[in-house]
Short mmCIF file of C-alpha atoms in Angstrom, two decimals:
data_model
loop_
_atom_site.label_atom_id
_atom_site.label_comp_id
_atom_site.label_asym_id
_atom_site.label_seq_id
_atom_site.Cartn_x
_atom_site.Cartn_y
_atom_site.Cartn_z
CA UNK A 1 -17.61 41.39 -0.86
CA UNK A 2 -15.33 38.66 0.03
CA UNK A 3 -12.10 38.21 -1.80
CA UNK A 4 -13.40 34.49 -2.53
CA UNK A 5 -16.43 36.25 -4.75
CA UNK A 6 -13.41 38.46 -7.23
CA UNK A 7 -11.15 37.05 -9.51
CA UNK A 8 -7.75 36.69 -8.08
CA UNK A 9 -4.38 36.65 -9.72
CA UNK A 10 -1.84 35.01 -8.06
CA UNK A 11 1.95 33.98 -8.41
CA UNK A 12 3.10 30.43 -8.23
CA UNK A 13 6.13 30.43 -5.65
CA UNK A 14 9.35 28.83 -5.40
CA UNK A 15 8.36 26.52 -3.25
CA UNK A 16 5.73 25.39 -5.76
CA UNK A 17 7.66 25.15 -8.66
CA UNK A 18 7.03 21.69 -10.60
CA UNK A 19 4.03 20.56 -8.93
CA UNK A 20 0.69 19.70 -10.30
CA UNK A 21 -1.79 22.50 -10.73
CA UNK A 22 -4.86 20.67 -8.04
CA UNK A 23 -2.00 20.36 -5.71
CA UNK A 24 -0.88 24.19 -5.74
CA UNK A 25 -5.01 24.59 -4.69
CA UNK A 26 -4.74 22.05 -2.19
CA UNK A 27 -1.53 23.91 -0.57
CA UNK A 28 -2.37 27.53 -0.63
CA UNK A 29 -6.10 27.62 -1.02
CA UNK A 30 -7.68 24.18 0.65
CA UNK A 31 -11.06 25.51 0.91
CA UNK A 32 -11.35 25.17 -2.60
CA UNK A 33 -12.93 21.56 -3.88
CA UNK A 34 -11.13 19.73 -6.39
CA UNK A 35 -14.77 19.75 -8.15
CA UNK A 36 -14.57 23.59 -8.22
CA UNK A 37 -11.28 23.38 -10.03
CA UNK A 38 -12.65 20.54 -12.54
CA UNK A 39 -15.83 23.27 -13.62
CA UNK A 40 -13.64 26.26 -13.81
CA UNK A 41 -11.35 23.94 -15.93
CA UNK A 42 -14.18 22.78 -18.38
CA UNK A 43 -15.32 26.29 -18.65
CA UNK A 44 -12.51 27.62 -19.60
CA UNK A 45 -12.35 29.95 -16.73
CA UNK A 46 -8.83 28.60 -14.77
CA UNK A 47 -6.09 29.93 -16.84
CA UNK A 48 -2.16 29.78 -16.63
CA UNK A 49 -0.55 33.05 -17.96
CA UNK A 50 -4.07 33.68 -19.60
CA UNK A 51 -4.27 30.41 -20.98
CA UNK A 52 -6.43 27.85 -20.37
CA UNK A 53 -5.27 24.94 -17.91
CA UNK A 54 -6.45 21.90 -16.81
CA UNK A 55 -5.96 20.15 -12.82
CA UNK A 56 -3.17 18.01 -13.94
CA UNK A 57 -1.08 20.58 -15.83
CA UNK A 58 2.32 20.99 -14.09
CA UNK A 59 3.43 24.95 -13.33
CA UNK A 60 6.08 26.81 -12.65
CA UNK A 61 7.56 29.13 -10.31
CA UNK A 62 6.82 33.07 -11.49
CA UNK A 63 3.05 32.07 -13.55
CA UNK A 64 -0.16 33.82 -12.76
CA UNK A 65 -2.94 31.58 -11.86
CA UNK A 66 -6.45 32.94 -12.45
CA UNK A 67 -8.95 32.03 -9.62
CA UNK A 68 -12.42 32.68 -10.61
CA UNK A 69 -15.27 33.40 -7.88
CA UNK A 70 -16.22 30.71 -5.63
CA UNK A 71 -19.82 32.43 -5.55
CA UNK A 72 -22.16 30.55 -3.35
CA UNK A 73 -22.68 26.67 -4.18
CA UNK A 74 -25.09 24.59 -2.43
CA UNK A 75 -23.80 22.58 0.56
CA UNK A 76 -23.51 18.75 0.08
CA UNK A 77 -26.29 17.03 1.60
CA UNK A 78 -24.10 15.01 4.62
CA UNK A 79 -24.66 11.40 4.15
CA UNK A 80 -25.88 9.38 7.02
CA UNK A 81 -23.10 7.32 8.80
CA UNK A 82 -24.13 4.08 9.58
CA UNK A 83 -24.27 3.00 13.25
CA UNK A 84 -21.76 0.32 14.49
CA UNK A 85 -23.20 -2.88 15.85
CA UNK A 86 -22.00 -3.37 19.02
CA UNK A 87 -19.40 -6.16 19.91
CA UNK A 88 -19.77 -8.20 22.28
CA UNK A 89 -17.63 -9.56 25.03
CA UNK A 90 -16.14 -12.50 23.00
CA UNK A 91 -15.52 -10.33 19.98
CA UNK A 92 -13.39 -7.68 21.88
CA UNK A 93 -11.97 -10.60 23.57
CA UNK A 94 -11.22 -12.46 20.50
CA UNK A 95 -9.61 -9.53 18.58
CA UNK A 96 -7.28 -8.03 21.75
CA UNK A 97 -6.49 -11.69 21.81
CA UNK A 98 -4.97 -10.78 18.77
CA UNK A 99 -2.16 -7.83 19.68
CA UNK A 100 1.24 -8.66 19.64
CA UNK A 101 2.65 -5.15 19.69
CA UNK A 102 1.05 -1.72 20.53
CA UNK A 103 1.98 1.43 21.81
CA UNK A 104 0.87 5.24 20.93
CA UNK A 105 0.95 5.31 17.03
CA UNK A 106 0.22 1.76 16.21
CA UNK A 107 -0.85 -2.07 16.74
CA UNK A 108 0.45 -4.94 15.02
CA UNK A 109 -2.11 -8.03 15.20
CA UNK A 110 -1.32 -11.33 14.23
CA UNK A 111 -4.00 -12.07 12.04
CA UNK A 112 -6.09 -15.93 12.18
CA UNK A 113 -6.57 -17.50 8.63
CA UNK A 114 -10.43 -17.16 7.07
CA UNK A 115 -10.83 -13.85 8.87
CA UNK A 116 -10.98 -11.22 5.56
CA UNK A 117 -9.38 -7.89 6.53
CA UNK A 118 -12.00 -5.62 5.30
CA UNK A 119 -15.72 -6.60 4.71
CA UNK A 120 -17.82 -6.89 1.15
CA UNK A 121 -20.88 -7.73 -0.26
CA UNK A 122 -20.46 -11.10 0.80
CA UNK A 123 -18.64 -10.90 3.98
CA UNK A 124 -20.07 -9.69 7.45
CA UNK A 125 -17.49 -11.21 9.44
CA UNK A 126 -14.04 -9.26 9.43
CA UNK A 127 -11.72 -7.90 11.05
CA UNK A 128 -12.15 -3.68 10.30
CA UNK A 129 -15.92 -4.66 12.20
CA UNK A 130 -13.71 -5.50 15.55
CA UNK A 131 -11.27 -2.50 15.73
CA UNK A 132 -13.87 -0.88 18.34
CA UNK A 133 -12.71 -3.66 20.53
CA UNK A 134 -8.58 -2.04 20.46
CA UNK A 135 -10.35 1.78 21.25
CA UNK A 136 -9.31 1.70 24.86
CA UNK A 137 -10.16 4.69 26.92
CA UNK A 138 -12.66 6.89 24.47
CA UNK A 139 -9.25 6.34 22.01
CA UNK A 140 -10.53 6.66 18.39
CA UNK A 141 -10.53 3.08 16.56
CA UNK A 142 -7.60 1.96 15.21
CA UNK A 143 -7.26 2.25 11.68
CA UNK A 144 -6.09 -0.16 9.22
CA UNK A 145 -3.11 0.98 6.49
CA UNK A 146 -2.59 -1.96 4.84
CA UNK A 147 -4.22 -5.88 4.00
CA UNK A 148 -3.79 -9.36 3.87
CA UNK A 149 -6.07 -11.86 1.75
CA UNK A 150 -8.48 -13.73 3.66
CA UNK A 151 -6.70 -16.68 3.99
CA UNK A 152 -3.18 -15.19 4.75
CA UNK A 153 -2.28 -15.29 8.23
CA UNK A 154 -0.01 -13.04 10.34
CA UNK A 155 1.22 -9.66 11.03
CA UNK A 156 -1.12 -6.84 10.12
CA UNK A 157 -0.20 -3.21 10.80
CA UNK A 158 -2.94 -0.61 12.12
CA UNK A 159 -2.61 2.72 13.22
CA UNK A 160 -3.94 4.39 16.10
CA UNK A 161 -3.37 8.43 15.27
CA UNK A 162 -4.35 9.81 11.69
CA UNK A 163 -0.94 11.27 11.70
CA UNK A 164 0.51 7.36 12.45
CA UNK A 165 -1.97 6.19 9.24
CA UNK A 166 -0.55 9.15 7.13
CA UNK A 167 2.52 8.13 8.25
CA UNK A 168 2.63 4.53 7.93
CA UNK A 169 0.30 4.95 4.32
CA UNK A 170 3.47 7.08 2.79
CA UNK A 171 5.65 4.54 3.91
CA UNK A 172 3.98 1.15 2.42
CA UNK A 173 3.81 3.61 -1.02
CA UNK A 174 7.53 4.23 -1.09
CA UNK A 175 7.96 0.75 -0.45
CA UNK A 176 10.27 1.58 2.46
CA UNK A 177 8.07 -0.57 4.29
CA UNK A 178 9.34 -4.42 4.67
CA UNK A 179 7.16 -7.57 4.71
CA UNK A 180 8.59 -10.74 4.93
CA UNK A 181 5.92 -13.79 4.82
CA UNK A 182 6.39 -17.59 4.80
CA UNK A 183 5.10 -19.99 2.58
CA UNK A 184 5.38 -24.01 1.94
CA UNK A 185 5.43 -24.02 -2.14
CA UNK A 186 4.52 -27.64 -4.04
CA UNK A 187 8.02 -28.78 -5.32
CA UNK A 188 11.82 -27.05 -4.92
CA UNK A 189 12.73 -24.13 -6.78
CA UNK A 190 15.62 -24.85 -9.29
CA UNK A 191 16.99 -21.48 -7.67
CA UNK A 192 17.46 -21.17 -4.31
CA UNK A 193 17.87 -17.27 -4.43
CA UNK A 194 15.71 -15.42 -7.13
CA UNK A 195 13.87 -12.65 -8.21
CA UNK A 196 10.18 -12.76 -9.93
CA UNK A 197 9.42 -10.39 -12.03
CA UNK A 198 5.92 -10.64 -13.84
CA UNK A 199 3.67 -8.00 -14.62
CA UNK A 200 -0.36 -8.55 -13.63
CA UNK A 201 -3.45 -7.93 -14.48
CA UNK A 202 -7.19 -8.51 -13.74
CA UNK A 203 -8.63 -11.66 -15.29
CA UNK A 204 -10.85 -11.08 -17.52
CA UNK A 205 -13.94 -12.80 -17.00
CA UNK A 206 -13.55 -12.86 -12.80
CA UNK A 207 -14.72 -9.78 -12.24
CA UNK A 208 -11.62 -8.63 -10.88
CA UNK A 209 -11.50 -11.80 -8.21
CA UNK A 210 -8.34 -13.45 -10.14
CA UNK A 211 -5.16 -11.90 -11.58
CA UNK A 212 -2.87 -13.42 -14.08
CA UNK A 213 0.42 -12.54 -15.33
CA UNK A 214 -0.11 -10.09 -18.59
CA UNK A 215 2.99 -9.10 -20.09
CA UNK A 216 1.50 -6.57 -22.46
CA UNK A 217 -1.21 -4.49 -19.92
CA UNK A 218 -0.14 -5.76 -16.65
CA UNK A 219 1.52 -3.44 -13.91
CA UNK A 220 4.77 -4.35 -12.97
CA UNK A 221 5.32 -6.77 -10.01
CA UNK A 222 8.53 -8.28 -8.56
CA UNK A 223 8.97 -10.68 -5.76
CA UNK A 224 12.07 -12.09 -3.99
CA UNK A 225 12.06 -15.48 -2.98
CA UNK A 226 14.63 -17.43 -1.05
CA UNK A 227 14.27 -21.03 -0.06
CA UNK A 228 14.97 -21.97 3.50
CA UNK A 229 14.40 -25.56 3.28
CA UNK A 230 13.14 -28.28 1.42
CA UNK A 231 11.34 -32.28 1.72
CA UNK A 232 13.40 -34.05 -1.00
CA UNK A 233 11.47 -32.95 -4.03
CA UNK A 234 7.63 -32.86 -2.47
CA UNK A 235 7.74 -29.74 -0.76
CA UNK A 236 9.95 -26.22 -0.08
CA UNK A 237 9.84 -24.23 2.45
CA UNK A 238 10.16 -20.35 1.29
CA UNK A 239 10.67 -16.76 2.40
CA UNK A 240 8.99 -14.69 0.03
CA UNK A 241 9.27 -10.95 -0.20
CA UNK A 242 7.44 -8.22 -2.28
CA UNK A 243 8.91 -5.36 -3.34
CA UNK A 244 5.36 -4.07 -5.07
CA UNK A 245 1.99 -4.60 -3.48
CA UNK A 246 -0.16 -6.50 -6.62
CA UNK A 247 -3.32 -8.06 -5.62
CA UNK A 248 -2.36 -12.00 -5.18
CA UNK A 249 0.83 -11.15 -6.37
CA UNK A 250 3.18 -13.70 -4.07
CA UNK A 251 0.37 -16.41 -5.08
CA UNK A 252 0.00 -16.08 -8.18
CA UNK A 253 4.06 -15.12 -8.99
CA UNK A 254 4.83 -19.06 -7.51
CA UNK A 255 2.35 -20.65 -9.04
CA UNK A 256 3.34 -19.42 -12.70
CA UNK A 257 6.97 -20.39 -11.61
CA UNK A 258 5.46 -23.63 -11.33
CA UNK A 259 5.27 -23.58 -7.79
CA UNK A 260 2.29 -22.77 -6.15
CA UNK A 261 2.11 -22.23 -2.61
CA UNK A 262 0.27 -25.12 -0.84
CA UNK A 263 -3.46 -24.93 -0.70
CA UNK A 264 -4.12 -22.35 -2.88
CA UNK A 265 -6.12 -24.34 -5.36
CA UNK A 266 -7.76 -20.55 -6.83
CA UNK A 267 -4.33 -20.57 -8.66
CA UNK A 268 -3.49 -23.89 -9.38
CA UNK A 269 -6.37 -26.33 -8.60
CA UNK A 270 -5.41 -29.28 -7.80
CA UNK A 271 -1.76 -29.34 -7.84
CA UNK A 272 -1.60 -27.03 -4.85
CA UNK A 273 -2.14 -29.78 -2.87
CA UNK A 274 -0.39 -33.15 -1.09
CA UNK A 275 -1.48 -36.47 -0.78
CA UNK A 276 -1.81 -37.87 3.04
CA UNK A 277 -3.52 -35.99 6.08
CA UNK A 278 -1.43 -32.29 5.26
CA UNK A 279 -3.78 -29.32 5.63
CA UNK A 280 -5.58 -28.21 2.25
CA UNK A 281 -5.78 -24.57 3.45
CA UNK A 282 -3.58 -21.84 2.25
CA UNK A 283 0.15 -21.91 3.35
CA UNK A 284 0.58 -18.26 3.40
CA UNK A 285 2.09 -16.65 6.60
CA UNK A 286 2.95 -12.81 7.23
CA UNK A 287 5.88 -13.47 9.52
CA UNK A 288 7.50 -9.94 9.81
CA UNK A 289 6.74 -6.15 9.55
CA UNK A 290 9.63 -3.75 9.75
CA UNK A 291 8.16 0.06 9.19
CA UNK A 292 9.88 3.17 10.15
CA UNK A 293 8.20 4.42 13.38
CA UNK A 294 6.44 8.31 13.28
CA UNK A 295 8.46 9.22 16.27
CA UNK A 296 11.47 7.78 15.42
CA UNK A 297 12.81 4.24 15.55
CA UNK A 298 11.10 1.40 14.24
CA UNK A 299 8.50 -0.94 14.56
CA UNK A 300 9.99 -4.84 13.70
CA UNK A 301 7.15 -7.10 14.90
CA UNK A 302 7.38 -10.84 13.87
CA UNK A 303 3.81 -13.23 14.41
CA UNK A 304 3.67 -16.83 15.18
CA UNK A 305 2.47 -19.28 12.93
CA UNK A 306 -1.60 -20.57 12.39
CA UNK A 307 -2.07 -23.93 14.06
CA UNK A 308 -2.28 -25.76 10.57
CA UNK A 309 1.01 -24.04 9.24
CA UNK A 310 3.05 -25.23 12.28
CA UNK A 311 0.99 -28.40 11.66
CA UNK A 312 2.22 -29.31 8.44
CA UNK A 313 6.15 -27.62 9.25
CA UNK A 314 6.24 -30.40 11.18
CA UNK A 315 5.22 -33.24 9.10
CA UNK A 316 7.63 -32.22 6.81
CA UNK A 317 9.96 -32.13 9.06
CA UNK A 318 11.60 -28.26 8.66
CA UNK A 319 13.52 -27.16 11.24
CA UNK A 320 12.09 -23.42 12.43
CA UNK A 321 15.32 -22.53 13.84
CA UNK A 322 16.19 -22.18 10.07
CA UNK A 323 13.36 -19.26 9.43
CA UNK A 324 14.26 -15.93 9.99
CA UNK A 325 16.56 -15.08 7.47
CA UNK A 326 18.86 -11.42 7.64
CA UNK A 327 16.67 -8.83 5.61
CA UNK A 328 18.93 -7.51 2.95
CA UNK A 329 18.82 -3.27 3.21
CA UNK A 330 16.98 -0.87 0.42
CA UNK A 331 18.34 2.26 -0.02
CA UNK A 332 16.05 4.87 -0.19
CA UNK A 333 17.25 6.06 -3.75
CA UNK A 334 16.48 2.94 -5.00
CA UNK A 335 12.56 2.65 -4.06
CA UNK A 336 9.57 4.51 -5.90
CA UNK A 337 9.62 7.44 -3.91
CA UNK A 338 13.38 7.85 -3.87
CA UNK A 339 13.43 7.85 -7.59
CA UNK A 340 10.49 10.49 -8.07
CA UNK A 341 12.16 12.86 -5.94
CA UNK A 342 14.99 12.22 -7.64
CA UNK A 343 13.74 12.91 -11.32
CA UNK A 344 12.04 15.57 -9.52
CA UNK A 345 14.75 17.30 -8.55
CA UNK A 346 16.56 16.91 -11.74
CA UNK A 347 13.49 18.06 -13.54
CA UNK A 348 13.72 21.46 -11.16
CA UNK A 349 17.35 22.11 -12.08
CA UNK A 350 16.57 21.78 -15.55
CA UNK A 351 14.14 24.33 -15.30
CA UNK A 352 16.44 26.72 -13.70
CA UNK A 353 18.84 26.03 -16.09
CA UNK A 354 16.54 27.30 -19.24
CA UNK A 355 15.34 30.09 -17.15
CA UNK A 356 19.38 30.86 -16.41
CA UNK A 357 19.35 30.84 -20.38
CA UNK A 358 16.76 32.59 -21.52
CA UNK A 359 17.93 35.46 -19.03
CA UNK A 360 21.21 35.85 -20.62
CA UNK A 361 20.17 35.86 -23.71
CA UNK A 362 18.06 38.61 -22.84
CA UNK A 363 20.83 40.80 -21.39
CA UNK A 364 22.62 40.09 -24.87
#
């Protein structure tokens, strides 16, 4: 009999102190499925100390956790993975037409406006159905770690390793990652400098297609702005950056600002647009990435602007020299990740602390 068919009893170590009990399984025994631990949970069979416990209770260095038998559960059936159509010349020529950096743990593609990043019901042509066209050399396809809407333009990380998409994934979630994208907005920002901050939310009623700013429900979204130039009261010329990564959140931030970033008439109809022969389609340019590299380094890639963007720059008559303003620095305490291991660590020494307590009053 296998030790997988007993009950076990084992002690939580040190090293897992504070962490969430589906994680301790994932750490010291990965061949068990998170669905296992859900069942034994609902049926009263994983237990903490001898009580019961759930996947999401946190536990502590020194507890016992009961591990029922695995027993013998019937294999998943393996779904069938659909075949990729193959691309032809002008498609791998069209999307290596697209690389403006590579090397062994990423690319960086400068992405055309109307090409959606990932497909959907609707949408057969994209750019995850290309990536065979960067596997060079039996290399596995390139992977993509992060997204642009449809009609954004512009720099668009993917990486080539699953360590470099672990990598890079952790990186965009602790928000060390920078993006910096341009935009023409409809009018001049009173403030040449600011910060939005506006939670959002689904629209009701879209079907999760729109958001809207919903100061009661809404997740919490900021964006820096700084203007770089304006055309007397018509137009502006901005640098926008994120600091969260909300669904629409630079377009729809401007537009309830009251001002919208030119052509993006989804958010504000027809006052995202000028009079005369400027472009109606979305002003909305990635210009720079800046992402800590996996070996070391970093990866600060900037990508030219779409034809109509550089079009209408010019009619307005900004001056690009102007652009690329100095990225101001985040310290590491100060992003999401930073400030979880932070409270973390607190959290840790607290529980030392009581356990330090409890012990002397003990030997009292």
């Amino acid at each position: 009999m296998s030790a997988s068919d007993q009950v076990r009893q084992l002690r939580v170590s040190d090293e897992d102190d504070g962490i969430r009990l589906d994680r301790w399984f994932k750490r010291n025994l990965p061949d068990v499925t998170f669905g296992q631990i859900s069942r034994w949970a609902r049926t009263g069979q994983l237990r903490l100390d001898g009580k019961r416990a759930a996947p999401g209770d946190r536990i502590e260095a020194g507890q016992t956790v009961r591990v029922p038998p695995q027993g013998e559960e019937p294999a998943a059936p393996k779904k069938a993975v659909p075949e990729r159509a193959k691309l032809s010349d002008d498609e791998i020529e069209y999307v290596r037409s697209m690389v403006i950096h590579q090397d062994k743990a990423a690319i960086v593609v400068n992405k055309p406006p109307g090409l959606a990043t990932q497909g959907g019901t609707k949408t057969h042509d994209h750019l995850d159905r290309l990536l065979d066209g960067l596997a060079e050399g039996g290399a596995p396809r390139p992977k993509l770690v992060h997204r642009l809407d449809k009609d954004t333009s512009g720099a668009l990380l993917l990486a080539r390793t699953p360590r470099a998409a672990a990598f890079f994934g952790k990186a965009f979630s602790g928000r060390t990652a920078r993006k910096v994208y341009w935009a023409i907005v409809i009018g001049v920002p009173s403030i040449d400098d600011g910060m939005i901050e506006l939670p959002l939310a689904k629209q009701p009623g879209t079907g999760g297609e729109k958001m809207h700013v919903d100061e009661e429900e809404g997740m919490p979204a900021r964006t820096r702005y700084r203007v770089i130039e304006q055309a007397g009261n018509r137009a502006a010329w901005v640098e926008l950056q994120p600091h969260t990564g909300r669904t629409h959140q630079l377009r729809v931030h401007m537009a309830a600002i009251g001002h919208p970033i030119l052509g993006d008439g989804k958010y504000a109809g027809q006052d995202a647009f000028l009079t005369g022969s400027i472009s109606r389609k979305l002003h909305l340019h990635a210009r720079r990435i800046r992402i800590d590299h996996p070996d070391g380094g970093q990866i600060d890639v900037t990508a030219d602007m779409s034809d109509h963007f550089a079009a209408t720059m010019k009619s307005l008559g900004f001056d690009l020299e102007l652009g690329d303003l100095p990225l101001d620095e985040v310290k590491f305490s100060e992003t999401p990740e930073g400030k979880r291991k932070a409270a973390s660590a607190a959290a840790k020494a607290r529980r030392k602390d009581r356990k330090g307590e409890r012990r002397s009053r003990g030997r009292g």
